[in-house]
PDB file of C-alpha atoms and ligand atoms in Angstrom:
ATOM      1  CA  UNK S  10       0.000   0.000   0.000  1.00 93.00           C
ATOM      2  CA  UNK S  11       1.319   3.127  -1.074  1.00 98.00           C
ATOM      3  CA  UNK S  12       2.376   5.668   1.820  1.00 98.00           C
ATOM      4  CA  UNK S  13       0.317   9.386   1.234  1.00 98.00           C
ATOM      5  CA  UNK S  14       1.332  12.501   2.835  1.00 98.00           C
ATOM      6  CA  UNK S  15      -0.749  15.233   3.193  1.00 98.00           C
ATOM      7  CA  UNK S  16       0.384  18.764   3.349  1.00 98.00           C
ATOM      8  CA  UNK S  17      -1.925  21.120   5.120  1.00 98.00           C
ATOM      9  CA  UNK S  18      -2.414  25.124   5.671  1.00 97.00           C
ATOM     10  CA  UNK S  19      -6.048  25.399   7.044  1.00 96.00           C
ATOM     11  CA  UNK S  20      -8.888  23.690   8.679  1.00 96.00           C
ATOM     12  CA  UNK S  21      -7.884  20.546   6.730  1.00 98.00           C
ATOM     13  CA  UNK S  22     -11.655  19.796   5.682  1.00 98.00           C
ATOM     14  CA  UNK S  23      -9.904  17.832   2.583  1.00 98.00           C
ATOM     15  CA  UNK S  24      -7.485  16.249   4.366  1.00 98.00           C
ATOM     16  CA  UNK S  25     -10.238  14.575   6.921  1.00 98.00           C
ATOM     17  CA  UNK S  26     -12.037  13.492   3.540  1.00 98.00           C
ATOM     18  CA  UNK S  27      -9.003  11.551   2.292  1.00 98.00           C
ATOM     19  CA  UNK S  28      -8.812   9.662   6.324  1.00 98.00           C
ATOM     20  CA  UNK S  29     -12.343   8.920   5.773  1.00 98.00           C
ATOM     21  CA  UNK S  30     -11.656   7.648   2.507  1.00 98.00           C
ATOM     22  CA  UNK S  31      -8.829   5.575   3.484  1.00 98.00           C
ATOM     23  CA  UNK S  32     -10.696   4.290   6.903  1.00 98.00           C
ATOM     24  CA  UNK S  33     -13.802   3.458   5.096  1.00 98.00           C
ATOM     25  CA  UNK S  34     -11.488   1.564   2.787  1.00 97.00           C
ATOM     26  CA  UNK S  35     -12.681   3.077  -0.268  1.00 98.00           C
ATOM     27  CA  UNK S  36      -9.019   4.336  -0.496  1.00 97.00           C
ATOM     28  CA  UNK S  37      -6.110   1.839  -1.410  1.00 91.00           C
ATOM     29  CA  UNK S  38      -3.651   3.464  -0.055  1.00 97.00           C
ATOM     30  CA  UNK S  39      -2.496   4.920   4.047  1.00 98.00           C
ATOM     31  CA  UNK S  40      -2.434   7.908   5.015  1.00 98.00           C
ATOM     32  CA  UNK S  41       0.897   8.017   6.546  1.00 98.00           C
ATOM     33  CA  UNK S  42       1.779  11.710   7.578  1.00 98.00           C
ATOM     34  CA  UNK S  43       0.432  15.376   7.713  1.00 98.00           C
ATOM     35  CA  UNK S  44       2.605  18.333   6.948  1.00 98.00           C
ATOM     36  CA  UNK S  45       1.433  21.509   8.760  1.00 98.00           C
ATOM     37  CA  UNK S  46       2.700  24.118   7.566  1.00 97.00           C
ATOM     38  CA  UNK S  47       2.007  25.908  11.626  1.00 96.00           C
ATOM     39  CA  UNK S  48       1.486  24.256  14.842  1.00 96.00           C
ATOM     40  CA  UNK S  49      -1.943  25.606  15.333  1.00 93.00           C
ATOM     41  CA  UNK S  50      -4.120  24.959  12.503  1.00 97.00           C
ATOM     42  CA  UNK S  51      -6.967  22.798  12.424  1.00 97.00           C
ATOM     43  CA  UNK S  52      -5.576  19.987  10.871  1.00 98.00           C
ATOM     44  CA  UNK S  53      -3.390  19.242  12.860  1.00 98.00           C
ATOM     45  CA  UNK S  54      -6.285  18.204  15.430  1.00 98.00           C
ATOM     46  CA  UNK S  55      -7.406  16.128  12.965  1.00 98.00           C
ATOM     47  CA  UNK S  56      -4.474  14.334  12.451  1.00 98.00           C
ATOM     48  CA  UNK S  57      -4.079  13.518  16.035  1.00 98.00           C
ATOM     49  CA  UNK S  58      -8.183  12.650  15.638  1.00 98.00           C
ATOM     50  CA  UNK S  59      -7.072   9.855  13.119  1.00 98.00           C
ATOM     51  CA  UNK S  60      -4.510   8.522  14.705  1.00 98.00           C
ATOM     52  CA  UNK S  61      -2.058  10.248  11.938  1.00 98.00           C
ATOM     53  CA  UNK S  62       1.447  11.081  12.670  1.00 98.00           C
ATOM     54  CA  UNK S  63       2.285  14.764  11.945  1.00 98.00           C
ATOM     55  CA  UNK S  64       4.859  17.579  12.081  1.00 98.00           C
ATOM     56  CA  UNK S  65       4.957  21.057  11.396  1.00 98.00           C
ATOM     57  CA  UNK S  66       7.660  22.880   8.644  1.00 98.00           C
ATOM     58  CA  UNK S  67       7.361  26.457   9.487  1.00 96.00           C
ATOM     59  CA  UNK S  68       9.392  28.893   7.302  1.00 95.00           C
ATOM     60  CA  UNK S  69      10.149  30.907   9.597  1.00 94.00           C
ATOM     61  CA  UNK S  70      11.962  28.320  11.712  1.00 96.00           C
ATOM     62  CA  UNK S  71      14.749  27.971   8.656  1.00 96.00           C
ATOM     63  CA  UNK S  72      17.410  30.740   7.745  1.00 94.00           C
ATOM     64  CA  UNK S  73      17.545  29.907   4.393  1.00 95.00           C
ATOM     65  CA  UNK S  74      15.133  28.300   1.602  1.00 94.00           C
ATOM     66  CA  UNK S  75      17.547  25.199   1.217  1.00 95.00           C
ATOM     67  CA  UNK S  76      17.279  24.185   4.957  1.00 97.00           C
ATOM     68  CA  UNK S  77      13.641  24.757   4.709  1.00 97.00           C
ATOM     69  CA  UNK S  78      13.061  22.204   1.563  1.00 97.00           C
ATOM     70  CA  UNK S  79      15.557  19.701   3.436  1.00 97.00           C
ATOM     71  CA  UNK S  80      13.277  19.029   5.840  1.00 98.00           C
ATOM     72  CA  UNK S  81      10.473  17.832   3.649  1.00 98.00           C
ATOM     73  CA  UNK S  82      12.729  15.700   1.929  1.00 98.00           C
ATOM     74  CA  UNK S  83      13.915  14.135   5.314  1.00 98.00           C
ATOM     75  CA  UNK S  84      10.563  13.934   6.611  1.00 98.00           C
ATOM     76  CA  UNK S  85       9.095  12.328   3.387  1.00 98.00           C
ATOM     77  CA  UNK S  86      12.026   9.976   3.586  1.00 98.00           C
ATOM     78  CA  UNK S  87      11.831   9.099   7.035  1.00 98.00           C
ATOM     79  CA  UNK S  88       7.953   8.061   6.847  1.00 98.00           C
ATOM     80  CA  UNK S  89       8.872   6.534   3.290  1.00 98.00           C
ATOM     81  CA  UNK S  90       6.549   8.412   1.527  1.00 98.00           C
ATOM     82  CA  UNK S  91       5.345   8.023  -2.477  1.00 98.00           C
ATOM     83  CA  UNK S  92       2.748  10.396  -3.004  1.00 98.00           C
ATOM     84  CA  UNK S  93       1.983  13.793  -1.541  1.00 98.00           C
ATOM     85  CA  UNK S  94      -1.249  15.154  -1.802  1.00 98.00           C
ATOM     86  CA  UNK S  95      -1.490  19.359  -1.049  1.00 98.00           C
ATOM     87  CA  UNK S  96      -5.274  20.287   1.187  1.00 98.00           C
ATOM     88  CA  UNK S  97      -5.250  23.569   0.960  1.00 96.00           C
ATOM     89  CA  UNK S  98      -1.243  24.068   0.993  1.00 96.00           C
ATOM     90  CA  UNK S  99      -0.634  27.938   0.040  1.00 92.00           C
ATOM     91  CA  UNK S 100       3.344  27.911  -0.801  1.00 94.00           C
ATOM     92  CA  UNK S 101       4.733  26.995  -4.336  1.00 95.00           C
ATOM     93  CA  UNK S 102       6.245  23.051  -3.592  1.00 97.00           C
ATOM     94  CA  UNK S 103      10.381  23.144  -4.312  1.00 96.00           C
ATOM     95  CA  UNK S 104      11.494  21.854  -7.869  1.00 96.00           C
ATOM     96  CA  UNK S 105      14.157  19.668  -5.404  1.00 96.00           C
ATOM     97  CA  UNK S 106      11.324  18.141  -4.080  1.00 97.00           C
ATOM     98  CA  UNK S 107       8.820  17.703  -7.413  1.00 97.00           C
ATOM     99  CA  UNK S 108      11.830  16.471  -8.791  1.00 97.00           C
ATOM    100  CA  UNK S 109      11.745  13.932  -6.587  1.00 97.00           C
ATOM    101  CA  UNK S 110       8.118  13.045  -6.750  1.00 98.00           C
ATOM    102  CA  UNK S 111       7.859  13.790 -10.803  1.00 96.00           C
ATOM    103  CA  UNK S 112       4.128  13.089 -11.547  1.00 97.00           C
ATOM    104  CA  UNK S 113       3.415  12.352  -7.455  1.00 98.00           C
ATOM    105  CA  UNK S 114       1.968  15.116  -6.375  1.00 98.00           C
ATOM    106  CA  UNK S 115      -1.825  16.438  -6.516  1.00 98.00           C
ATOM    107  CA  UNK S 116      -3.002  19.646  -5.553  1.00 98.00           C
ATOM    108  CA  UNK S 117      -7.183  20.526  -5.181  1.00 98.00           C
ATOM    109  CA  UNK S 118      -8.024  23.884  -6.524  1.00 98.00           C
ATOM    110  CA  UNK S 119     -11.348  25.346  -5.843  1.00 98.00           C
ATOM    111  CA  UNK S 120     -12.589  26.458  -9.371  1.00 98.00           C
ATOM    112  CA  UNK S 121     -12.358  24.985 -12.838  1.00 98.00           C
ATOM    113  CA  UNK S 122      -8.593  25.405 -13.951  1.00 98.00           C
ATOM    114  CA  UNK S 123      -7.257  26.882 -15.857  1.00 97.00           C
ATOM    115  CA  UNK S 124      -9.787  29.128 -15.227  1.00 98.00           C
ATOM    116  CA  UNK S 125      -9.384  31.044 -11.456  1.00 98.00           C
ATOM    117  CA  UNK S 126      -5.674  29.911 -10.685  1.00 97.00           C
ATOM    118  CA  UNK S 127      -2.394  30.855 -10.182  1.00 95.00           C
ATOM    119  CA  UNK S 128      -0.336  33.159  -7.551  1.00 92.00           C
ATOM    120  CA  UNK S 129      -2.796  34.922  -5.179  1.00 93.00           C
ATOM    121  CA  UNK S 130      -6.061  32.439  -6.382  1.00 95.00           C
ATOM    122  CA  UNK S 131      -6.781  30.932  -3.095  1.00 95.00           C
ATOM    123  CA  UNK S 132      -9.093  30.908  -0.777  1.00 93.00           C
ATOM    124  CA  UNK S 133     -11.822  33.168  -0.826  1.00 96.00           C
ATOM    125  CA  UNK S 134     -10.248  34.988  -3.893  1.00 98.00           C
ATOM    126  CA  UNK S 135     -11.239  32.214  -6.070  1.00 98.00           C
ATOM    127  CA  UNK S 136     -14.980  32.219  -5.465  1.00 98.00           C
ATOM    128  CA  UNK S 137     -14.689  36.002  -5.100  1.00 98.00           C
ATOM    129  CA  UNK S 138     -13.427  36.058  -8.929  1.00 98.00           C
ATOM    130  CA  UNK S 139     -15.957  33.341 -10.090  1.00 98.00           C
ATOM    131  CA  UNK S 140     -18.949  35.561  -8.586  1.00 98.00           C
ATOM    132  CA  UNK S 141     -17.491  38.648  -9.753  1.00 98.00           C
ATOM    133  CA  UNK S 142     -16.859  37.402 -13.544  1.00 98.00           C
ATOM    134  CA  UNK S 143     -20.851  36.411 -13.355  1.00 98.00           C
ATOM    135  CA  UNK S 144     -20.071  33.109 -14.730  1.00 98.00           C
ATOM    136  CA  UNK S 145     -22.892  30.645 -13.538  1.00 98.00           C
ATOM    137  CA  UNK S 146     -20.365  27.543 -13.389  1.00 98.00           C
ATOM    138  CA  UNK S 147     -18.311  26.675 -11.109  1.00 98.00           C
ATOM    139  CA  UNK S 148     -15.937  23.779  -9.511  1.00 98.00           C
ATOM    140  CA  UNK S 149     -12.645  21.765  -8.728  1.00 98.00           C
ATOM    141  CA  UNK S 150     -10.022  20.732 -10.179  1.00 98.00           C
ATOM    142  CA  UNK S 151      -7.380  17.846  -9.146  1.00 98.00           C
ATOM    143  CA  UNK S 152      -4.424  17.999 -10.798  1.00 98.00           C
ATOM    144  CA  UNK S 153      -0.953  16.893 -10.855  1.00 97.00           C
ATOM    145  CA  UNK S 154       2.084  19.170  -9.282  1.00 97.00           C
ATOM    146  CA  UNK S 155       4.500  21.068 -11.243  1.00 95.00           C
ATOM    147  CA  UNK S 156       6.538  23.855 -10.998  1.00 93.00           C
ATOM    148  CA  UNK S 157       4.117  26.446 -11.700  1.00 93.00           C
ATOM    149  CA  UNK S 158       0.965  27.454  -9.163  1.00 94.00           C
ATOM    150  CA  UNK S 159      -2.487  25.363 -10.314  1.00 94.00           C
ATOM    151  CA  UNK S 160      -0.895  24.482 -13.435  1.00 93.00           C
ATOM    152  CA  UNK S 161       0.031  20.703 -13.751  1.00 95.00           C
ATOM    153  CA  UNK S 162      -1.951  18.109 -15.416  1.00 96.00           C
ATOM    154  CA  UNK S 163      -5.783  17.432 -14.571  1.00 97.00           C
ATOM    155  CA  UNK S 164      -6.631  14.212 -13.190  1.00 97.00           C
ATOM    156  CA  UNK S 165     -10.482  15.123 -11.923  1.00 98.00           C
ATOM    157  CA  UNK S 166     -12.410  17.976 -12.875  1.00 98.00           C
ATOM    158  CA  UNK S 167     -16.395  18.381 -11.463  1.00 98.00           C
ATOM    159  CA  UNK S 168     -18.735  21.535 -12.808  1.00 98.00           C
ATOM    160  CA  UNK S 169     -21.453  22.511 -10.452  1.00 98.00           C
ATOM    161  CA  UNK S 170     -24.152  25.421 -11.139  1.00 98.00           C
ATOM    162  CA  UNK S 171     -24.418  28.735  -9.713  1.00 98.00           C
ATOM    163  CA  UNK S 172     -27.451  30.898  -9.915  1.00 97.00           C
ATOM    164  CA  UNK S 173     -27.910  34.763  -9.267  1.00 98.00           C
ATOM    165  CA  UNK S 174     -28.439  34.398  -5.974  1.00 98.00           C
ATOM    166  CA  UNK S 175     -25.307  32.693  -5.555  1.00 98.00           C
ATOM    167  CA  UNK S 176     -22.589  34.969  -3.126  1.00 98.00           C
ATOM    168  CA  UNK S 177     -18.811  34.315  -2.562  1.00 98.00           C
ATOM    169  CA  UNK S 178     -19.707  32.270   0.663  1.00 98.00           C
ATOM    170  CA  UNK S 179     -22.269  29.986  -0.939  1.00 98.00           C
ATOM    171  CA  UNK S 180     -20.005  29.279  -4.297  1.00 98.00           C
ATOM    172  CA  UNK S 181     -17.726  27.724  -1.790  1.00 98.00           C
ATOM    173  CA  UNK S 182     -19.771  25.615   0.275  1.00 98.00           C
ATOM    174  CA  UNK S 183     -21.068  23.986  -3.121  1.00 98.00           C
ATOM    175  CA  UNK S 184     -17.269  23.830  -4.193  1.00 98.00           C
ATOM    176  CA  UNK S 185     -16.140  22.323  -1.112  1.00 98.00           C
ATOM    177  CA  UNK S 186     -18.590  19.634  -1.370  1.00 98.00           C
ATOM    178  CA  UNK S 187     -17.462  18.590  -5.309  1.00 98.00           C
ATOM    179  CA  UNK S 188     -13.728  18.867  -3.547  1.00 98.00           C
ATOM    180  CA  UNK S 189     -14.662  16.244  -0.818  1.00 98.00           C
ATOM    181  CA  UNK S 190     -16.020  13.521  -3.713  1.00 98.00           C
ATOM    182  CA  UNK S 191     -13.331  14.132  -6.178  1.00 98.00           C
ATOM    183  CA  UNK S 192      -9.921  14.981  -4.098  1.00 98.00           C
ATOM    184  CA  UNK S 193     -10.577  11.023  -2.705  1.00 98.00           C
ATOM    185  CA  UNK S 194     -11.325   9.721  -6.367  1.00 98.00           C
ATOM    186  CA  UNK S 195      -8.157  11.697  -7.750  1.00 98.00           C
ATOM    187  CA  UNK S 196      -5.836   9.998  -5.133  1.00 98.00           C
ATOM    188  CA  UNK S 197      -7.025   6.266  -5.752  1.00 98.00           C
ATOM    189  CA  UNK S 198      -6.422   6.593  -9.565  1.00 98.00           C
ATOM    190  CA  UNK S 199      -2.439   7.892  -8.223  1.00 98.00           C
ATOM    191  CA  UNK S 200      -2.587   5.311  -5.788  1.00 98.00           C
ATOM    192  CA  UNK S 201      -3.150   2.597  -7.952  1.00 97.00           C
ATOM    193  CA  UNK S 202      -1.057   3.552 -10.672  1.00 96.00           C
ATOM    194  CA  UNK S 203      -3.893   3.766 -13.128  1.00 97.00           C
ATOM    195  CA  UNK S 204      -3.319   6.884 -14.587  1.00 97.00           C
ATOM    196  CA  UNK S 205      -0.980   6.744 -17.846  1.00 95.00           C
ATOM    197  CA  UNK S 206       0.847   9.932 -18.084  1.00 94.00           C
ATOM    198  CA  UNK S 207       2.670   8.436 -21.762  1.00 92.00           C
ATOM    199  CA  UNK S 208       0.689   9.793 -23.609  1.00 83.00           C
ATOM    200  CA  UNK S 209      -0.361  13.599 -24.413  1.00 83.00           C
ATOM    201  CA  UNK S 210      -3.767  13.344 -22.751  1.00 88.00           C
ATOM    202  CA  UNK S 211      -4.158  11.343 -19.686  1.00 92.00           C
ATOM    203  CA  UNK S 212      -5.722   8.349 -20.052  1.00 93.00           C
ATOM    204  CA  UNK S 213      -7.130   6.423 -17.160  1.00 94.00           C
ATOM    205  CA  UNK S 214      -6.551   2.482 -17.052  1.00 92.00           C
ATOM    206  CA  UNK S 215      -9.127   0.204 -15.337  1.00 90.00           C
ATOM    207  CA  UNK S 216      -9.167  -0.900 -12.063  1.00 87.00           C
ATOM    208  CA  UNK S 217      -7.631  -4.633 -11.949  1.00 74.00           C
ATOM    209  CA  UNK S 218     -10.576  -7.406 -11.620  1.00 53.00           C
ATOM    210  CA  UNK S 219      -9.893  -9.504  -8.667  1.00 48.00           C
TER     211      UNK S 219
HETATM  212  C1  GRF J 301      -9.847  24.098  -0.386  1.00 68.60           C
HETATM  213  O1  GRF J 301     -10.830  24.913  -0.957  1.00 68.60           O
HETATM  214  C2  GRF J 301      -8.844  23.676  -1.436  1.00 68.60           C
HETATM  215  O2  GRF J 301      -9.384  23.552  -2.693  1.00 68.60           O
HETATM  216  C3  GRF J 301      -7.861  24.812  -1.432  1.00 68.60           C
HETATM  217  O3  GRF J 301      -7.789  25.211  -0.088  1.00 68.60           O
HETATM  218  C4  GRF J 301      -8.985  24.866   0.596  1.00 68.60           C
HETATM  219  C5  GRF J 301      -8.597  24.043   1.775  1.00 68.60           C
HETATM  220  O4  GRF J 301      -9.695  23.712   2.564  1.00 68.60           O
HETATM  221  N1  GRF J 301      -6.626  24.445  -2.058  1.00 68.60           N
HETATM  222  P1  GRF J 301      -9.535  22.610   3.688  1.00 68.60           P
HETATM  223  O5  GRF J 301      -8.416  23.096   4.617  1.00 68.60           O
HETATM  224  O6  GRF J 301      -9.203  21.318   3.043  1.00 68.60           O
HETATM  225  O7  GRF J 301     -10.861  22.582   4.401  1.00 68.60           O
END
């Protein structure tokens, strides 16, 4: 079973989803470690909920940006870790360390890429933009992690529709919910090694029969 880190910044709604997942055994793969990126946020209560070990890499604690990246790479090691999955994780991940995991790495992002991402499109400022550009679609994306913010390959995408009385607030909470059922989807295909990344769309290989 393949080992899954989590890397967290918030309330870790997402990352709870993916212990559920993984409990319930829907998920093929353990939940092995959460990265905080601060000792007080939510999920880190959550981790210690589930039973999950965790550690915090604040960048303050580091003088430079080397030191800082070391210690996901020793942490990762240490709890032999294959895949990394980011729940709400704000900083841009190290080449050093997508280098390492090349093609291991999914992010959630709370609107239909490539629509609504990059630097500064997180958070509230995503469903701020979606309500503001009066577009009556919204979503999430999972995709794969590369060097660039919300810009890797798309493993999962769901649509759901907004209406004009649709504010900020409620585009999320119907966002949030399409992030809960796909973020666990998204990390089984990874898990299982049945996405195919040869070719210049993804394709997605069937489960094995048993
Ligand atoms: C989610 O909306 C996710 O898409 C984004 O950050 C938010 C994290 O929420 N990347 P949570 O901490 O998982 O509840």
């Amino acid at each position: 079973m393949k080992k899954v880190a989590v890397f967290a910044a918030g309330r870790g709604s997402n990352f709870e989803q993916l212990c559920i997942s993984e409990r319930s055994g829907f998920l093929s793969a353990k939940i092995a470690l959460l990265v905080a990126s601060k000792p007080d946020i939510g999920a880190i209560d959550l981790a210690r909920k589930f039973d999950i070990p965790y550690c915090s890499i604040q960048i303050s604690d580091f003088p430079e940006k080397e030191s800082y990246n070391k210690a996901f790479l020793d942490v990762l090691d240490k709890h032999g870790i294959e895949i990394i999955a980011l729940a709400g994780w704000l900083r841009l991940i190290d080449k050093s360390i997508i280098a390492k995991f090349q093609n291991k790495i999914l992010n959630i992002h709370p609107a239909l890429l490539p629509f609504f991402g990059g630097k500064g499109m997180y958070g509230h400022h995503v469903h701020e933009a979606v309500w503001k550009s009066g577009m009556l679609v919204s979503g999430a994306t999972v995709h794969i992690v590369d060097p660039e913010y919300d810009h890797g390959r798309i493993i999962i995408q769901k649509s759901v529709q907004l209406d004009f009385s649709d504010t900020p607030d409620s585009i999320a909470d119907k966002v949030l919910k399409i992030e809960h059922e796909i973020y666990p989807k998204a990390l089984k295909l990874l898990s299982e090694n049945r996405i195919d990344f040869s070719a210049g769309r993804l394709q997605i290989k069937k489960a094995d029969s048993k």
